[in-house]
JSON list of C-alpha atoms and ligand atoms in Angstrom, two decimals:
[
{"chain": "A", "resi": 1, "resn": "MET", "atom": "CA", "xyz": [113.76, 110.31, 106.55]},
{"chain": "A", "resi": 2, "resn": "VAL", "atom": "CA", "xyz": [112.81, 106.62, 106.69]},
{"chain": "A", "resi": 3, "resn": "GLU", "atom": "CA", "xyz": [109.76, 105.92, 108.87]},
{"chain": "A", "resi": 4, "resn": "ILE", "atom": "CA", "xyz": [109.89, 103.01, 111.34]},
{"chain": "A", "resi": 5, "resn": "SER", "atom": "CA", "xyz": [107.17, 100.38, 111.70]},
{"chain": "A", "resi": 6, "resn": "THR", "atom": "CA", "xyz": [107.96, 98.25, 114.76]},
{"chain": "A", "resi": 7, "resn": "SER", "atom": "CA", "xyz": [107.07, 94.55, 114.50]},
{"chain": "A", "resi": 8, "resn": "PHE", "atom": "CA", "xyz": [105.96, 92.64, 117.63]},
{"chain": "A", "resi": 9, "resn": "LEU", "atom": "CA", "xyz": [106.76, 89.20, 116.25]},
{"chain": "A", "resi": 10, "resn": "SER", "atom": "CA", "xyz": [109.85, 88.78, 118.44]},
{"chain": "A", "resi": 11, "resn": "LEU", "atom": "CA", "xyz": [108.08, 89.84, 121.62]},
{"chain": "A", "resi": 12, "resn": "GLU", "atom": "CA", "xyz": [108.05, 86.90, 124.00]},
{"chain": "A", "resi": 13, "resn": "THR", "atom": "CA", "xyz": [105.15, 88.05, 126.15]},
{"chain": "A", "resi": 14, "resn": "TYR", "atom": "CA", "xyz": [101.41, 88.16, 125.42]},
{"chain": "A", "resi": 15, "resn": "ASN", "atom": "CA", "xyz": [101.13, 91.40, 127.36]},
{"chain": "A", "resi": 16, "resn": "ALA", "atom": "CA", "xyz": [102.68, 94.14, 125.22]},
{"chain": "A", "resi": 17, "resn": "THR", "atom": "CA", "xyz": [101.21, 97.17, 127.00]},
{"chain": "A", "resi": 18, "resn": "LYS", "atom": "CA", "xyz": [104.54, 98.31, 128.51]},
{"chain": "A", "resi": 19, "resn": "HIS", "atom": "CA", "xyz": [106.27, 97.85, 125.12]},
{"chain": "A", "resi": 20, "resn": "ILE", "atom": "CA", "xyz": [103.50, 99.69, 123.26]},
{"chain": "A", "resi": 21, "resn": "TYR", "atom": "CA", "xyz": [103.79, 102.63, 125.63]},
{"chain": "A", "resi": 22, "resn": "ASN", "atom": "CA", "xyz": [107.61, 102.69, 125.42]},
{"chain": "A", "resi": 23, "resn": "LEU", "atom": "CA", "xyz": [107.54, 102.44, 121.62]},
{"chain": "A", "resi": 24, "resn": "GLU", "atom": "CA", "xyz": [105.11, 105.36, 121.40]},
{"chain": "A", "resi": 25, "resn": "VAL", "atom": "CA", "xyz": [107.43, 107.43, 123.63]},
{"chain": "A", "resi": 26, "resn": "ALA", "atom": "CA", "xyz": [110.34, 106.25, 121.45]},
{"chain": "A", "resi": 27, "resn": "HIS", "atom": "CA", "xyz": [108.57, 107.68, 118.35]},
{"chain": "A", "resi": 28, "resn": "THR", "atom": "CA", "xyz": [107.91, 104.56, 116.30]},
{"chain": "A", "resi": 29, "resn": "ASP", "atom": "CA", "xyz": [105.79, 105.74, 113.35]},
{"chain": "A", "resi": 30, "resn": "TYR", "atom": "CA", "xyz": [103.66, 102.58, 113.06]},
{"chain": "A", "resi": 31, "resn": "PHE", "atom": "CA", "xyz": [102.99, 99.30, 114.84]},
{"chain": "A", "resi": 32, "resn": "HIS", "atom": "CA", "xyz": [103.53, 96.34, 112.48]},
{"chain": "A", "resi": 33, "resn": "ILE", "atom": "CA", "xyz": [101.22, 93.38, 113.14]},
{"chain": "A", "resi": 34, "resn": "ASP", "atom": "CA", "xyz": [102.31, 90.08, 111.53]},
{"chain": "A", "resi": 35, "resn": "VAL", "atom": "CA", "xyz": [99.20, 87.90, 111.23]},
{"chain": "A", "resi": 36, "resn": "MET", "atom": "CA", "xyz": [100.27, 84.34, 110.44]},
{"chain": "A", "resi": 37, "resn": "ASP", "atom": "CA", "xyz": [97.76, 81.50, 109.90]},
{"chain": "A", "resi": 38, "resn": "GLY", "atom": "CA", "xyz": [100.10, 78.49, 110.12]},
{"chain": "A", "resi": 39, "resn": "LYS", "atom": "CA", "xyz": [99.26, 77.70, 106.46]},
{"chain": "A", "resi": 40, "resn": "PHE", "atom": "CA", "xyz": [100.84, 80.43, 104.28]},
{"chain": "A", "resi": 41, "resn": "VAL", "atom": "CA", "xyz": [103.75, 80.24, 106.76]},
{"chain": "A", "resi": 42, "resn": "GLU", "atom": "CA", "xyz": [104.22, 77.48, 109.35]},
{"chain": "A", "resi": 43, "resn": "THR", "atom": "CA", "xyz": [103.88, 79.73, 112.41]},
{"chain": "A", "resi": 44, "resn": "ASN", "atom": "CA", "xyz": [100.48, 80.68, 113.76]},
{"chain": "A", "resi": 45, "resn": "THR", "atom": "CA", "xyz": [100.35, 84.09, 115.48]},
{"chain": "A", "resi": 46, "resn": "GLU", "atom": "CA", "xyz": [96.61, 84.72, 115.26]},
{"chain": "A", "resi": 47, "resn": "GLU", "atom": "CA", "xyz": [95.81, 84.89, 118.98]},
{"chain": "A", "resi": 48, "resn": "ARG", "atom": "CA", "xyz": [98.94, 86.79, 120.00]},
{"chain": "A", "resi": 49, "resn": "MET", "atom": "CA", "xyz": [98.60, 89.40, 117.26]},
{"chain": "A", "resi": 50, "resn": "LYS", "atom": "CA", "xyz": [94.91, 89.95, 117.97]},
{"chain": "A", "resi": 51, "resn": "GLY", "atom": "CA", "xyz": [95.83, 90.47, 121.63]},
{"chain": "A", "resi": 52, "resn": "TYR", "atom": "CA", "xyz": [98.52, 93.02, 120.73]},
{"chain": "A", "resi": 53, "resn": "THR", "atom": "CA", "xyz": [96.13, 94.86, 118.40]},
{"chain": "A", "resi": 54, "resn": "ASN", "atom": "CA", "xyz": [93.53, 95.12, 121.17]},
{"chain": "A", "resi": 55, "resn": "GLN", "atom": "CA", "xyz": [96.16, 96.44, 123.55]},
{"chain": "A", "resi": 56, "resn": "ILE", "atom": "CA", "xyz": [97.36, 98.99, 120.97]},
{"chain": "A", "resi": 57, "resn": "LYS", "atom": "CA", "xyz": [93.81, 100.25, 120.39]},
{"chain": "A", "resi": 58, "resn": "GLN", "atom": "CA", "xyz": [93.38, 100.72, 124.14]},
{"chain": "A", "resi": 59, "resn": "ILE", "atom": "CA", "xyz": [96.48, 102.82, 124.72]},
{"chain": "A", "resi": 60, "resn": "SER", "atom": "CA", "xyz": [97.72, 104.34, 121.47]},
{"chain": "A", "resi": 61, "resn": "ASN", "atom": "CA", "xyz": [96.44, 106.27, 118.46]},
{"chain": "A", "resi": 62, "resn": "LEU", "atom": "CA", "xyz": [99.47, 105.42, 116.31]},
{"chain": "A", "resi": 63, "resn": "PRO", "atom": "CA", "xyz": [98.65, 103.84, 112.93]},
{"chain": "A", "resi": 64, "resn": "ILE", "atom": "CA", "xyz": [98.54, 100.06, 112.67]},
{"chain": "A", "resi": 65, "resn": "ASP", "atom": "CA", "xyz": [100.30, 98.42, 109.72]},
{"chain": "A", "resi": 66, "resn": "VAL", "atom": "CA", "xyz": [98.72, 94.94, 109.31]},
{"chain": "A", "resi": 67, "resn": "HIS", "atom": "CA", "xyz": [100.81, 92.39, 107.41]},
{"chain": "A", "resi": 68, "resn": "LEU", "atom": "CA", "xyz": [98.70, 89.34, 106.45]},
{"chain": "A", "resi": 69, "resn": "LEU", "atom": "CA", "xyz": [100.84, 86.23, 106.01]},
{"chain": "A", "resi": 70, "resn": "VAL", "atom": "CA", "xyz": [97.77, 84.13, 105.40]},
{"chain": "A", "resi": 71, "resn": "GLU", "atom": "CA", "xyz": [96.01, 82.11, 102.69]},
{"chain": "A", "resi": 72, "resn": "ASP", "atom": "CA", "xyz": [92.40, 83.16, 103.35]},
{"chain": "A", "resi": 73, "resn": "ILE", "atom": "CA", "xyz": [92.98, 86.91, 102.98]},
{"chain": "A", "resi": 74, "resn": "GLU", "atom": "CA", "xyz": [89.30, 88.00, 103.04]},
{"chain": "A", "resi": 75, "resn": "LYS", "atom": "CA", "xyz": [88.76, 86.20, 106.37]},
{"chain": "A", "resi": 76, "resn": "TYR", "atom": "CA", "xyz": [91.53, 88.19, 108.06]},
{"chain": "A", "resi": 77, "resn": "VAL", "atom": "CA", "xyz": [90.57, 91.49, 106.40]},
{"chain": "A", "resi": 78, "resn": "GLU", "atom": "CA", "xyz": [87.14, 91.01, 108.01]},
{"chain": "A", "resi": 79, "resn": "GLU", "atom": "CA", "xyz": [88.76, 90.14, 111.35]},
{"chain": "A", "resi": 80, "resn": "TYR", "atom": "CA", "xyz": [90.95, 93.25, 111.39]},
{"chain": "A", "resi": 81, "resn": "MET", "atom": "CA", "xyz": [88.44, 95.79, 110.05]},
{"chain": "A", "resi": 82, "resn": "PRO", "atom": "CA", "xyz": [86.99, 96.55, 113.53]},
{"chain": "A", "resi": 83, "resn": "TYR", "atom": "CA", "xyz": [90.47, 97.74, 114.58]},
{"chain": "A", "resi": 84, "resn": "MET", "atom": "CA", "xyz": [90.45, 100.35, 111.76]},
{"chain": "A", "resi": 85, "resn": "PRO", "atom": "CA", "xyz": [94.06, 99.65, 110.70]},
{"chain": "A", "resi": 86, "resn": "ASN", "atom": "CA", "xyz": [95.87, 102.32, 108.68]},
{"chain": "A", "resi": 87, "resn": "ILE", "atom": "CA", "xyz": [96.80, 99.77, 106.03]},
{"chain": "A", "resi": 88, "resn": "ILE", "atom": "CA", "xyz": [96.30, 96.05, 105.31]},
{"chain": "A", "resi": 89, "resn": "THR", "atom": "CA", "xyz": [98.97, 94.30, 103.23]},
{"chain": "A", "resi": 90, "resn": "PHE", "atom": "CA", "xyz": [98.49, 90.84, 101.69]},
{"chain": "A", "resi": 91, "resn": "HIS", "atom": "CA", "xyz": [100.88, 88.56, 99.78]},
{"chain": "A", "resi": 92, "resn": "TYR", "atom": "CA", "xyz": [100.92, 88.29, 95.99]},
{"chain": "A", "resi": 93, "resn": "GLU", "atom": "CA", "xyz": [102.01, 84.64, 96.47]},
{"chain": "A", "resi": 94, "resn": "ALA", "atom": "CA", "xyz": [98.80, 83.85, 98.40]},
{"chain": "A", "resi": 95, "resn": "CYS", "atom": "CA", "xyz": [96.66, 84.72, 95.35]},
{"chain": "A", "resi": 96, "resn": "LYS", "atom": "CA", "xyz": [95.74, 82.16, 92.68]},
{"chain": "A", "resi": 97, "resn": "ASN", "atom": "CA", "xyz": [95.65, 84.66, 89.80]},
{"chain": "A", "resi": 98, "resn": "LYS", "atom": "CA", "xyz": [95.64, 88.34, 88.80]},
{"chain": "A", "resi": 99, "resn": "GLU", "atom": "CA", "xyz": [91.89, 88.62, 89.13]},
{"chain": "A", "resi": 100, "resn": "GLU", "atom": "CA", "xyz": [92.14, 87.61, 92.78]},
{"chain": "A", "resi": 101, "resn": "VAL", "atom": "CA", "xyz": [94.81, 90.26, 93.40]},
{"chain": "A", "resi": 102, "resn": "CYS", "atom": "CA", "xyz": [92.63, 92.93, 91.76]},
{"chain": "A", "resi": 103, "resn": "ASN", "atom": "CA", "xyz": [89.50, 91.81, 93.62]},
{"chain": "A", "resi": 104, "resn": "LEU", "atom": "CA", "xyz": [91.30, 91.92, 96.98]},
{"chain": "A", "resi": 105, "resn": "ILE", "atom": "CA", "xyz": [92.71, 95.39, 96.26]},
{"chain": "A", "resi": 106, "resn": "SER", "atom": "CA", "xyz": [89.17, 96.68, 95.58]},
{"chain": "A", "resi": 107, "resn": "TYR", "atom": "CA", "xyz": [87.74, 94.69, 98.52]},
{"chain": "A", "resi": 108, "resn": "ILE", "atom": "CA", "xyz": [90.11, 96.36, 100.99]},
{"chain": "A", "resi": 109, "resn": "LYS", "atom": "CA", "xyz": [89.85, 99.84, 99.43]},
{"chain": "A", "resi": 110, "resn": "ASP", "atom": "CA", "xyz": [86.04, 99.66, 99.41]},
{"chain": "A", "resi": 111, "resn": "LYS", "atom": "CA", "xyz": [86.27, 99.34, 103.22]},
{"chain": "A", "resi": 112, "resn": "GLY", "atom": "CA", "xyz": [88.11, 102.65, 103.39]},
{"chain": "A", "resi": 113, "resn": "VAL", "atom": "CA", "xyz": [91.44, 101.09, 104.37]},
{"chain": "A", "resi": 114, "resn": "LYS", "atom": "CA", "xyz": [94.73, 101.59, 102.51]},
{"chain": "A", "resi": 115, "resn": "VAL", "atom": "CA", "xyz": [95.98, 98.49, 100.71]},
{"chain": "A", "resi": 116, "resn": "GLY", "atom": "CA", "xyz": [99.50, 97.08, 100.43]},
{"chain": "A", "resi": 117, "resn": "LEU", "atom": "CA", "xyz": [100.87, 94.24, 98.30]},
{"chain": "A", "resi": 118, "resn": "ALA", "atom": "CA", "xyz": [103.76, 92.14, 99.64]},
{"chain": "A", "resi": 119, "resn": "ILE", "atom": "CA", "xyz": [106.22, 90.01, 97.69]},
{"chain": "A", "resi": 120, "resn": "SER", "atom": "CA", "xyz": [108.55, 87.35, 99.10]},
{"chain": "A", "resi": 121, "resn": "PRO", "atom": "CA", "xyz": [112.28, 87.18, 98.24]},
{"chain": "A", "resi": 122, "resn": "ASN", "atom": "CA", "xyz": [111.81, 84.74, 95.34]},
{"chain": "A", "resi": 123, "resn": "THR", "atom": "CA", "xyz": [109.12, 86.77, 93.58]},
{"chain": "A", "resi": 124, "resn": "GLN", "atom": "CA", "xyz": [110.31, 89.11, 90.82]},
{"chain": "A", "resi": 125, "resn": "VAL", "atom": "CA", "xyz": [109.18, 92.70, 91.34]},
{"chain": "A", "resi": 126, "resn": "GLU", "atom": "CA", "xyz": [108.05, 92.93, 87.68]},
{"chain": "A", "resi": 127, "resn": "LYS", "atom": "CA", "xyz": [105.21, 90.54, 88.56]},
{"chain": "A", "resi": 128, "resn": "ILE", "atom": "CA", "xyz": [103.38, 93.27, 90.50]},
{"chain": "A", "resi": 129, "resn": "TYR", "atom": "CA", "xyz": [104.03, 96.30, 88.26]},
{"chain": "A", "resi": 130, "resn": "GLU", "atom": "CA", "xyz": [100.51, 96.18, 86.81]},
{"chain": "A", "resi": 131, "resn": "PHE", "atom": "CA", "xyz": [98.96, 96.58, 90.29]},
{"chain": "A", "resi": 132, "resn": "LEU", "atom": "CA", "xyz": [101.08, 99.54, 91.40]},
{"chain": "A", "resi": 133, "resn": "PRO", "atom": "CA", "xyz": [98.75, 102.31, 90.15]},
{"chain": "A", "resi": 134, "resn": "PHE", "atom": "CA", "xyz": [96.00, 100.90, 92.40]},
{"chain": "A", "resi": 135, "resn": "ILE", "atom": "CA", "xyz": [97.78, 100.33, 95.73]},
{"chain": "A", "resi": 136, "resn": "HIS", "atom": "CA", "xyz": [99.15, 102.53, 98.51]},
{"chain": "A", "resi": 137, "resn": "MET", "atom": "CA", "xyz": [102.24, 100.50, 99.44]},
{"chain": "A", "resi": 138, "resn": "VAL", "atom": "CA", "xyz": [104.54, 97.70, 98.28]},
{"chain": "A", "resi": 139, "resn": "LEU", "atom": "CA", "xyz": [106.05, 95.54, 101.05]},
{"chain": "A", "resi": 140, "resn": "ILE", "atom": "CA", "xyz": [109.36, 94.01, 99.95]},
{"chain": "A", "resi": 141, "resn": "MET", "atom": "CA", "xyz": [110.20, 91.01, 102.19]},
{"chain": "A", "resi": 142, "resn": "THR", "atom": "CA", "xyz": [113.92, 91.21, 102.88]},
{"chain": "A", "resi": 143, "resn": "VAL", "atom": "CA", "xyz": [113.83, 87.81, 104.64]},
{"chain": "A", "resi": 144, "resn": "GLU", "atom": "CA", "xyz": [111.82, 84.63, 104.01]},
{"chain": "A", "resi": 145, "resn": "PRO", "atom": "CA", "xyz": [108.36, 85.26, 105.54]},
{"chain": "A", "resi": 146, "resn": "GLY", "atom": "CA", "xyz": [107.44, 83.50, 108.77]},
{"chain": "A", "resi": 147, "resn": "LYS", "atom": "CA", "xyz": [110.02, 84.30, 111.41]},
{"chain": "A", "resi": 148, "resn": "GLY", "atom": "CA", "xyz": [111.71, 87.24, 113.16]},
{"chain": "A", "resi": 149, "resn": "GLY", "atom": "CA", "xyz": [115.43, 87.55, 113.85]},
{"chain": "A", "resi": 150, "resn": "GLN", "atom": "CA", "xyz": [116.62, 86.38, 110.40]},
{"chain": "A", "resi": 151, "resn": "LYS", "atom": "CA", "xyz": [119.45, 87.92, 108.35]},
{"chain": "A", "resi": 152, "resn": "LEU", "atom": "CA", "xyz": [118.52, 90.45, 105.65]},
{"chain": "A", "resi": 153, "resn": "ILE", "atom": "CA", "xyz": [118.89, 89.08, 102.10]},
{"chain": "A", "resi": 154, "resn": "PRO", "atom": "CA", "xyz": [120.85, 91.89, 100.33]},
{"chain": "A", "resi": 155, "resn": "GLU", "atom": "CA", "xyz": [119.67, 90.99, 96.80]},
{"chain": "A", "resi": 156, "resn": "THR", "atom": "CA", "xyz": [116.10, 91.90, 97.79]},
{"chain": "A", "resi": 157, "resn": "LEU", "atom": "CA", "xyz": [117.15, 95.57, 98.03]},
{"chain": "A", "resi": 158, "resn": "GLU", "atom": "CA", "xyz": [117.63, 95.57, 94.25]},
{"chain": "A", "resi": 159, "resn": "LYS", "atom": "CA", "xyz": [113.83, 95.29, 94.00]},
{"chain": "A", "resi": 160, "resn": "VAL", "atom": "CA", "xyz": [113.47, 98.47, 96.09]},
{"chain": "A", "resi": 161, "resn": "LYS", "atom": "CA", "xyz": [115.73, 100.31, 93.65]},
{"chain": "A", "resi": 162, "resn": "LYS", "atom": "CA", "xyz": [113.72, 99.00, 90.65]},
{"chain": "A", "resi": 163, "resn": "LEU", "atom": "CA", "xyz": [110.47, 100.06, 92.33]},
{"chain": "A", "resi": 164, "resn": "ASN", "atom": "CA", "xyz": [111.84, 103.56, 92.90]},
{"chain": "A", "resi": 165, "resn": "GLU", "atom": "CA", "xyz": [112.74, 103.84, 89.22]},
{"chain": "A", "resi": 166, "resn": "PHE", "atom": "CA", "xyz": [109.33, 102.52, 88.13]},
{"chain": "A", "resi": 167, "resn": "ARG", "atom": "CA", "xyz": [107.55, 104.90, 90.52]},
{"chain": "A", "resi": 168, "resn": "ASN", "atom": "CA", "xyz": [109.46, 107.92, 89.19]},
{"chain": "A", "resi": 169, "resn": "GLU", "atom": "CA", "xyz": [109.12, 106.93, 85.51]},
{"chain": "A", "resi": 170, "resn": "ASN", "atom": "CA", "xyz": [105.38, 106.40, 85.87]},
{"chain": "A", "resi": 171, "resn": "ASN", "atom": "CA", "xyz": [104.63, 109.26, 88.23]},
{"chain": "A", "resi": 172, "resn": "LEU", "atom": "CA", "xyz": [103.12, 106.94, 90.84]},
{"chain": "A", "resi": 173, "resn": "GLU", "atom": "CA", "xyz": [102.72, 107.58, 94.58]},
{"chain": "A", "resi": 174, "resn": "PHE", "atom": "CA", "xyz": [102.85, 104.23, 96.40]},
{"chain": "A", "resi": 175, "resn": "ASP", "atom": "CA", "xyz": [105.09, 103.87, 99.47]},
{"chain": "A", "resi": 176, "resn": "ILE", "atom": "CA", "xyz": [107.87, 101.26, 99.58]},
{"chain": "A", "resi": 177, "resn": "GLU", "atom": "CA", "xyz": [108.28, 99.28, 102.81]},
{"chain": "A", "resi": 178, "resn": "ALA", "atom": "CA", "xyz": [111.08, 96.77, 103.51]},
{"chain": "A", "resi": 179, "resn": "ASP", "atom": "CA", "xyz": [110.48, 94.04, 106.07]},
{"chain": "A", "resi": 180, "resn": "GLY", "atom": "CA", "xyz": [112.87, 91.63, 107.76]},
{"chain": "A", "resi": 181, "resn": "GLY", "atom": "CA", "xyz": [116.41, 91.61, 109.15]},
{"chain": "A", "resi": 182, "resn": "ILE", "atom": "CA", "xyz": [116.56, 95.40, 109.45]},
{"chain": "A", "resi": 183, "resn": "ASN", "atom": "CA", "xyz": [118.65, 96.74, 112.36]},
{"chain": "A", "resi": 184, "resn": "LEU", "atom": "CA", "xyz": [121.31, 99.36, 113.09]},
{"chain": "A", "resi": 185, "resn": "GLU", "atom": "CA", "xyz": [123.83, 97.38, 111.04]},
{"chain": "A", "resi": 186, "resn": "THR", "atom": "CA", "xyz": [121.71, 96.88, 107.89]},
{"chain": "A", "resi": 187, "resn": "MET", "atom": "CA", "xyz": [119.73, 100.12, 108.05]},
{"chain": "A", "resi": 188, "resn": "PRO", "atom": "CA", "xyz": [122.26, 102.19, 106.02]},
{"chain": "A", "resi": 189, "resn": "SER", "atom": "CA", "xyz": [121.92, 99.90, 102.96]},
{"chain": "A", "resi": 190, "resn": "VAL", "atom": "CA", "xyz": [118.14, 99.74, 103.41]},
{"chain": "A", "resi": 191, "resn": "ARG", "atom": "CA", "xyz": [117.97, 103.55, 103.50]},
{"chain": "A", "resi": 192, "resn": "ASP", "atom": "CA", "xyz": [120.28, 103.89, 100.48]},
{"chain": "A", "resi": 193, "resn": "SER", "atom": "CA", "xyz": [118.04, 101.56, 98.45]},
{"chain": "A", "resi": 194, "resn": "GLY", "atom": "CA", "xyz": [115.27, 104.17, 98.76]},
{"chain": "A", "resi": 195, "resn": "VAL", "atom": "CA", "xyz": [112.63, 102.71, 101.11]},
{"chain": "A", "resi": 196, "resn": "ASP", "atom": "CA", "xyz": [110.03, 105.00, 102.70]},
{"chain": "A", "resi": 197, "resn": "ILE", "atom": "CA", "xyz": [109.23, 102.72, 105.66]},
{"chain": "A", "resi": 198, "resn": "ALA", "atom": "CA", "xyz": [111.40, 100.10, 107.40]},
{"chain": "A", "resi": 199, "resn": "VAL", "atom": "CA", "xyz": [109.83, 97.32, 109.46]},
{"chain": "A", "resi": 200, "resn": "VAL", "atom": "CA", "xyz": [112.07, 96.56, 112.42]},
{"chain": "A", "resi": 201, "resn": "GLY", "atom": "CA", "xyz": [111.29, 93.72, 114.85]},
{"chain": "A", "resi": 202, "resn": "SER", "atom": "CA", "xyz": [114.14, 92.14, 116.83]},
{"chain": "A", "resi": 203, "resn": "GLY", "atom": "CA", "xyz": [116.36, 95.11, 115.85]},
{"chain": "A", "resi": 204, "resn": "ILE", "atom": "CA", "xyz": [114.28, 97.19, 118.28]},
{"chain": "A", "resi": 205, "resn": "ILE", "atom": "CA", "xyz": [112.46, 94.71, 120.56]},
{"chain": "A", "resi": 206, "resn": "LYS", "atom": "CA", "xyz": [115.70, 92.97, 121.59]},
{"chain": "A", "resi": 207, "resn": "THR", "atom": "CA", "xyz": [117.46, 96.23, 122.50]},
{"chain": "A", "resi": 208, "resn": "GLU", "atom": "CA", "xyz": [117.51, 97.85, 125.95]},
{"chain": "A", "resi": 209, "resn": "ASP", "atom": "CA", "xyz": [116.57, 101.40, 125.02]},
{"chain": "A", "resi": 210, "resn": "TYR", "atom": "CA", "xyz": [113.84, 101.67, 122.33]},
{"chain": "A", "resi": 211, "resn": "LYS", "atom": "CA", "xyz": [114.15, 105.48, 122.21]},
{"chain": "A", "resi": 212, "resn": "GLU", "atom": "CA", "xyz": [117.90, 105.37, 121.55]},
{"chain": "A", "resi": 213, "resn": "THR", "atom": "CA", "xyz": [117.57, 102.55, 118.99]},
{"chain": "A", "resi": 214, "resn": "ILE", "atom": "CA", "xyz": [114.81, 104.28, 117.01]},
{"chain": "A", "resi": 215, "resn": "LYS", "atom": "CA", "xyz": [116.70, 107.58, 117.14]},
{"chain": "A", "resi": 216, "resn": "LEU", "atom": "CA", "xyz": [119.79, 105.88, 115.66]},
{"chain": "A", "resi": 217, "resn": "LEU", "atom": "CA", "xyz": [117.71, 104.02, 113.05]},
{"chain": "A", "resi": 218, "resn": "LYS", "atom": "CA", "xyz": [116.21, 107.34, 111.89]},
{"chain": "A", "resi": 219, "resn": "GLU", "atom": "CA", "xyz": [119.53, 109.21, 111.76]},
{"chain": "B", "resi": 301, "resn": "DX5", "atom": "C1", "xyz": [108.48, 88.08, 109.06]},
{"chain": "B", "resi": 301, "resn": "DX5", "atom": "C2", "xyz": [107.67, 89.34, 109.38]},
{"chain": "B", "resi": 301, "resn": "DX5", "atom": "C3", "xyz": [108.55, 90.50, 109.75]},
{"chain": "B", "resi": 301, "resn": "DX5", "atom": "C4", "xyz": [109.39, 90.21, 111.00]},
{"chain": "B", "resi": 301, "resn": "DX5", "atom": "C5", "xyz": [110.52, 91.20, 111.12]},
{"chain": "B", "resi": 301, "resn": "DX5", "atom": "O1", "xyz": [107.68, 87.18, 108.36]},
{"chain": "B", "resi": 301, "resn": "DX5", "atom": "O2", "xyz": [106.89, 89.73, 108.29]},
{"chain": "B", "resi": 301, "resn": "DX5", "atom": "O3", "xyz": [107.74, 91.66, 109.97]},
{"chain": "B", "resi": 301, "resn": "DX5", "atom": "O4", "xyz": [108.57, 90.30, 112.14]},
{"chain": "B", "resi": 301, "resn": "DX5", "atom": "O5", "xyz": [111.27, 90.80, 112.22]},
{"chain": "B", "resi": 301, "resn": "DX5", "atom": "P1", "xyz": [112.85, 91.11, 112.25]},
{"chain": "B", "resi": 301, "resn": "DX5", "atom": "O6", "xyz": [112.96, 92.61, 112.17]},
{"chain": "B", "resi": 301, "resn": "DX5", "atom": "O7", "xyz": [113.27, 90.55, 113.59]},
{"chain": "B", "resi": 301, "resn": "DX5", "atom": "O8", "xyz": [113.45, 90.44, 111.08]},
{"chain": "B", "resi": 302, "resn": "ZN", "atom": "ZN1", "xyz": [105.90, 91.71, 108.54]}
]
């Protein structure tokens, strides 16, 4: 069954406590925190996302899935360490070279946190094959990074299929997460592509009944 990581990006309020509680009751598997620095992507969500993370830590024990859409990755790893996230994912496109990718993978792992590597729609999945034995998750952006409520780009699901093949052929164990434009309508094709975790933002946050929506997404 595909696990659900609910993104707060589309939440219009700074106070998410009611939503966090309702999402826990609705059986979201993770909370997805989109940290944006206004440089890697034009939006800046630093304050809002830190507020949500504090609120989550106060009322829930569910794992936190931090997605760094930032240029200065080390700075935000340091900022989020105190929250003991389950996983921290950074963007391949924010790194200058392979050494930087490798150093960041070790840097995050050495802190005892799982590490994920994200690629945007225009990045070929073959570019990250060499890092796959060393990471816990690949995040495939199924929309252009930076905003919620966009339409899923179907071609990006081909990368999920390729990753599944590569994982099986090489006996690797990383999880595959898809992120962006996932809702009740697009979930069947996302599931069929072979993801392990689906990030859903507006597809849950903008619906009336979180419990019903998540139940249908998991069916
Ligand atoms: C976009 C973020 C996604 C986004 C998903 O840059 O990484 O996590 O919040 O939102 P929806 O599900 O509304 O596309
Ligand atoms: Zn995200």
